[in-house]
Amino acid sequence: DLTWSVPKSVSVAWSQATPETRLAIETAVREAVRRAIAYLEGVGVVSRRGTDGVVHERAKLLFAAFEHSTSRAQDPQLHIHTLLINMGVRADGSTGTLDPRALYRHQMAAGALFRAELAARLERALGLRACRVERCFEILGVEPALIAEFSKRRAQIEARLREMGIYTAAAAETAALDTRTVKEMPPREELFSRWQEVGRAFH
């Protein structure tokens, strides 16, 4: 399960935008994911064949993609889950299981490529300006207080980390699980109405 999450400022801008601009942002996200997956397809993932899998052959990857637009706290959070099926298609049309080690070696690079491609597409398509923030980026001009307002899920996790007194990546995963609630699924129209009402309070 490879999850491609956009920076929070992008999700917030999307939540406040016109339908046309929202569609343009969604398109940029999808195309950035396609670019990152194309990169992963070229890193030499192989399928194993023969006794004990000693024969390695290049194979095409099969992904199933699922778009999501909210966090568990019902804040705007655009992300795409891509599930990699443990089956590759070989040159002769046959299928076989994958050796995933090349994917593990390149997953950080694929994430960086996704973010760079997304920033470039948002700048070209919509004239937005991306500013690098550590290993990611944020869109300039999005109200920081509104970003904070729409970051309730992150606030929950950070509060749990403070309770634990541990701040490692593993602790963050534990905190995320500890604070996870059942994800509600209200209609998007209702969510946009709610989000834009909140946004108007910050203008």
CSV table of C-alpha atoms in Angstrom, one decimal:
chain,number,residue,atom,x,y,z
A,1,ASP,CA,0.0,0.0,0.0
A,2,LEU,CA,1.7,3.1,-1.2
A,3,THR,CA,0.0,6.3,0.0
A,4,TRP,CA,0.6,9.5,-1.9
A,5,SER,CA,-0.4,12.4,0.4
A,6,VAL,CA,-0.4,16.1,-0.7
A,7,PRO,CA,0.9,18.9,1.5
A,8,LYS,CA,-1.7,20.3,3.8
A,9,SER,CA,-1.7,23.7,2.1
A,10,VAL,CA,-2.7,22.0,-1.1
A,11,SER,CA,-5.6,20.2,0.5
A,12,VAL,CA,-6.7,23.4,2.2
A,13,ALA,CA,-6.5,25.4,-1.0
A,14,TRP,CA,-8.5,22.6,-2.8
A,15,SER,CA,-11.2,22.8,-0.1
A,16,GLN,CA,-11.7,26.5,-0.6
A,17,ALA,CA,-11.5,26.5,-4.4
A,18,THR,CA,-14.1,26.7,-7.2
A,19,PRO,CA,-15.2,23.4,-8.8
A,20,GLU,CA,-13.0,24.1,-11.8
A,21,THR,CA,-9.9,24.7,-9.7
A,22,ARG,CA,-10.6,21.7,-7.5
A,23,LEU,CA,-10.7,19.6,-10.6
A,24,ALA,CA,-7.4,21.0,-11.8
A,25,ILE,CA,-5.8,20.2,-8.4
A,26,GLU,CA,-7.2,16.7,-8.5
A,27,THR,CA,-5.8,16.2,-12.0
A,28,ALA,CA,-2.4,17.4,-10.9
A,29,VAL,CA,-2.4,14.9,-8.0
A,30,ARG,CA,-3.4,12.0,-10.3
A,31,GLU,CA,-0.7,12.9,-12.9
A,32,ALA,CA,2.0,13.2,-10.2
A,33,VAL,CA,1.0,9.8,-8.9
A,34,ARG,CA,1.2,8.3,-12.4
A,35,ARG,CA,4.7,9.9,-12.8
A,36,ALA,CA,5.9,8.3,-9.6
A,37,ILE,CA,4.5,4.9,-10.4
A,38,ALA,CA,6.1,5.1,-13.9
A,39,TYR,CA,9.4,5.7,-12.1
A,40,LEU,CA,8.8,2.6,-9.8
A,41,GLU,CA,8.1,0.5,-12.9
A,42,GLY,CA,11.5,1.4,-14.3
A,43,VAL,CA,13.7,0.5,-11.3
A,44,GLY,CA,14.1,-3.2,-12.2
A,45,VAL,CA,11.4,-5.0,-10.3
A,46,VAL,CA,11.5,-8.7,-11.3
A,47,SER,CA,9.3,-11.7,-11.2
A,48,ARG,CA,10.7,-15.0,-10.0
A,49,ARG,CA,10.4,-18.2,-11.9
A,50,GLY,CA,11.7,-21.7,-11.7
A,51,THR,CA,12.7,-23.9,-8.8
A,52,ASP,CA,13.3,-21.7,-5.7
A,53,GLY,CA,12.6,-18.6,-7.9
A,54,VAL,CA,16.2,-18.5,-9.3
A,55,VAL,CA,15.2,-17.1,-12.7
A,56,HIS,CA,14.4,-13.4,-12.5
A,57,GLU,CA,12.5,-11.6,-15.3
A,58,ARG,CA,11.4,-8.0,-15.7
A,59,ALA,CA,7.7,-7.6,-15.1
A,60,LYS,CA,5.1,-4.9,-15.4
A,61,LEU,CA,3.5,-3.9,-12.1
A,62,LEU,CA,-0.2,-3.9,-11.3
A,63,PHE,CA,-1.6,-1.2,-9.1
A,64,ALA,CA,-5.1,-0.5,-7.9
A,65,ALA,CA,-5.7,3.2,-7.0
A,66,PHE,CA,-8.2,4.6,-4.6
A,67,GLU,CA,-8.6,8.4,-4.1
A,68,HIS,CA,-9.5,9.8,-0.7
A,69,SER,CA,-10.1,13.4,0.3
A,70,THR,CA,-10.5,13.6,4.0
A,71,SER,CA,-8.7,12.7,7.2
A,72,ARG,CA,-10.4,10.7,10.0
A,73,ALA,CA,-11.2,14.0,11.6
A,74,GLN,CA,-13.1,15.1,8.5
A,75,ASP,CA,-10.6,17.7,7.5
A,76,PRO,CA,-9.6,18.1,3.9
A,77,GLN,CA,-6.7,15.8,3.1
A,78,LEU,CA,-6.2,14.7,-0.5
A,79,HIS,CA,-4.4,11.4,-0.9
A,80,ILE,CA,-4.3,8.4,-3.1
A,81,HIS,CA,-3.8,4.8,-1.9
A,82,THR,CA,-2.2,2.6,-4.6
A,83,LEU,CA,-2.2,-1.1,-3.7
A,84,LEU,CA,0.5,-3.1,-5.5
A,85,ILE,CA,-0.7,-6.6,-6.3
A,86,ASN,CA,2.0,-9.2,-5.7
A,87,MET,CA,1.8,-10.3,-9.3
A,88,GLY,CA,3.8,-9.1,-12.3
A,89,VAL,CA,3.2,-9.5,-16.0
A,90,ARG,CA,6.2,-10.9,-17.8
A,91,ALA,CA,7.2,-10.3,-21.4
A,92,ASP,CA,5.6,-13.5,-22.6
A,93,GLY,CA,2.3,-12.6,-21.0
A,94,SER,CA,2.6,-15.0,-18.1
A,95,THR,CA,2.4,-13.8,-14.5
A,96,GLY,CA,4.4,-14.4,-11.3
A,97,THR,CA,5.1,-13.1,-7.9
A,98,LEU,CA,7.4,-10.1,-7.4
A,99,ASP,CA,10.7,-9.6,-5.7
A,100,PRO,CA,9.9,-6.2,-4.0
A,101,ARG,CA,13.4,-5.3,-2.9
A,102,ALA,CA,13.9,-2.7,-5.7
A,103,LEU,CA,10.7,-1.0,-4.7
A,104,TYR,CA,11.9,-0.7,-1.1
A,105,ARG,CA,15.1,0.8,-2.2
A,106,HIS,CA,13.4,3.4,-4.4
A,107,GLN,CA,10.3,4.3,-2.4
A,108,MET,CA,11.7,7.5,-0.9
A,109,ALA,CA,12.9,8.6,-4.3
A,110,ALA,CA,9.4,7.9,-5.7
A,111,GLY,CA,7.9,10.0,-2.9
A,112,ALA,CA,10.2,12.9,-3.7
A,113,LEU,CA,9.4,12.7,-7.4
A,114,PHE,CA,5.7,12.7,-6.6
A,115,ARG,CA,6.0,15.9,-4.6
A,116,ALA,CA,8.3,17.6,-7.1
A,117,GLU,CA,6.0,16.7,-10.0
A,118,LEU,CA,2.9,17.9,-8.1
A,119,ALA,CA,4.5,21.2,-7.2
A,120,ALA,CA,5.5,21.8,-10.9
A,121,ARG,CA,2.1,20.9,-12.2
A,122,LEU,CA,0.3,23.2,-9.7
A,123,GLU,CA,2.6,26.0,-10.7
A,124,ARG,CA,2.1,25.5,-14.4
A,125,ALA,CA,-1.6,24.8,-14.4
A,126,LEU,CA,-2.8,27.2,-11.8
A,127,GLY,CA,0.0,29.7,-11.3
A,128,LEU,CA,0.4,28.7,-7.6
A,129,ARG,CA,3.8,29.2,-6.0
A,130,ALA,CA,5.4,26.3,-4.1
A,131,CYS,CA,7.9,26.9,-1.3
A,132,ARG,CA,10.2,24.2,-0.1
A,133,VAL,CA,9.6,23.2,3.5
A,134,GLU,CA,12.2,20.6,4.7
A,135,ARG,CA,11.7,17.5,2.4
A,136,CYS,CA,8.3,18.7,1.2
A,137,PHE,CA,6.7,21.9,0.0
A,138,GLU,CA,3.7,24.2,0.8
A,139,ILE,CA,1.7,26.5,-1.4
A,140,LEU,CA,2.3,30.2,-0.6
A,141,GLY,CA,-0.7,32.3,0.2
A,142,VAL,CA,-2.7,29.7,2.2
A,143,GLU,CA,-3.6,31.1,5.6
A,144,PRO,CA,-1.5,29.3,8.3
A,145,ALA,CA,-4.3,29.6,10.8
A,146,LEU,CA,-6.6,27.9,8.4
A,147,ILE,CA,-4.1,25.1,7.9
A,148,ALA,CA,-3.9,24.7,11.6
A,149,GLU,CA,-7.7,24.6,11.9
A,150,PHE,CA,-7.8,21.8,9.3
A,151,SER,CA,-5.1,19.8,11.0
A,152,LYS,CA,-7.1,18.2,13.8
A,153,ARG,CA,-5.9,14.7,13.0
A,154,ARG,CA,-2.3,15.8,13.3
A,155,ALA,CA,-3.1,17.6,16.6
A,156,GLN,CA,-4.6,14.4,18.0
A,157,ILE,CA,-1.4,12.4,17.1
A,158,GLU,CA,0.9,15.1,18.5
A,159,ALA,CA,-1.1,15.2,21.7
A,160,ARG,CA,-0.8,11.4,22.1
A,161,LEU,CA,3.0,11.6,21.4
A,162,ARG,CA,3.3,14.2,24.2
A,163,GLU,CA,1.4,11.8,26.5
A,164,MET,CA,3.8,9.0,25.6
A,165,GLY,CA,6.9,11.2,25.9
A,166,ILE,CA,8.4,9.6,22.8
A,167,TYR,CA,8.9,11.2,19.4
A,168,THR,CA,10.2,8.5,17.1
A,169,ALA,CA,8.7,7.4,13.8
A,170,ALA,CA,7.5,4.2,15.4
A,171,ALA,CA,5.9,6.1,18.2
A,172,ALA,CA,4.1,8.3,15.7
A,173,GLU,CA,2.7,5.1,14.0
A,174,THR,CA,1.5,3.9,17.5
A,175,ALA,CA,0.0,7.2,18.3
A,176,ALA,CA,-1.9,7.2,15.0
A,177,LEU,CA,-3.3,3.8,15.7
A,178,ASP,CA,-4.2,4.8,19.3
A,179,THR,CA,-6.2,7.8,18.2
A,180,ARG,CA,-7.8,6.3,15.2
A,181,THR,CA,-11.6,6.4,15.0
A,182,VAL,CA,-14.0,5.0,12.6
A,183,LYS,CA,-13.9,7.1,9.4
A,184,GLU,CA,-17.2,8.7,8.6
A,185,MET,CA,-18.2,9.3,5.0
A,186,PRO,CA,-20.6,12.3,4.7
A,187,PRO,CA,-21.4,13.5,1.1
A,188,ARG,CA,-18.7,15.7,-0.5
A,189,GLU,CA,-21.2,18.5,-1.0
A,190,GLU,CA,-21.8,18.6,2.7
A,191,LEU,CA,-18.1,18.6,3.4
A,192,PHE,CA,-17.3,21.5,1.0
A,193,SER,CA,-20.1,23.5,2.5
A,194,ARG,CA,-18.7,23.0,6.0
A,195,TRP,CA,-15.1,23.6,5.0
A,196,GLN,CA,-15.9,26.8,3.1
A,197,GLU,CA,-17.9,28.1,6.0
A,198,VAL,CA,-14.9,27.6,8.2
A,199,GLY,CA,-12.7,29.3,5.5
A,200,ARG,CA,-14.8,32.4,5.4
A,201,ALA,CA,-14.2,32.9,9.1
A,202,PHE,CA,-10.5,33.3,8.3
A,203,HIS,CA,-10.7,35.9,5.5
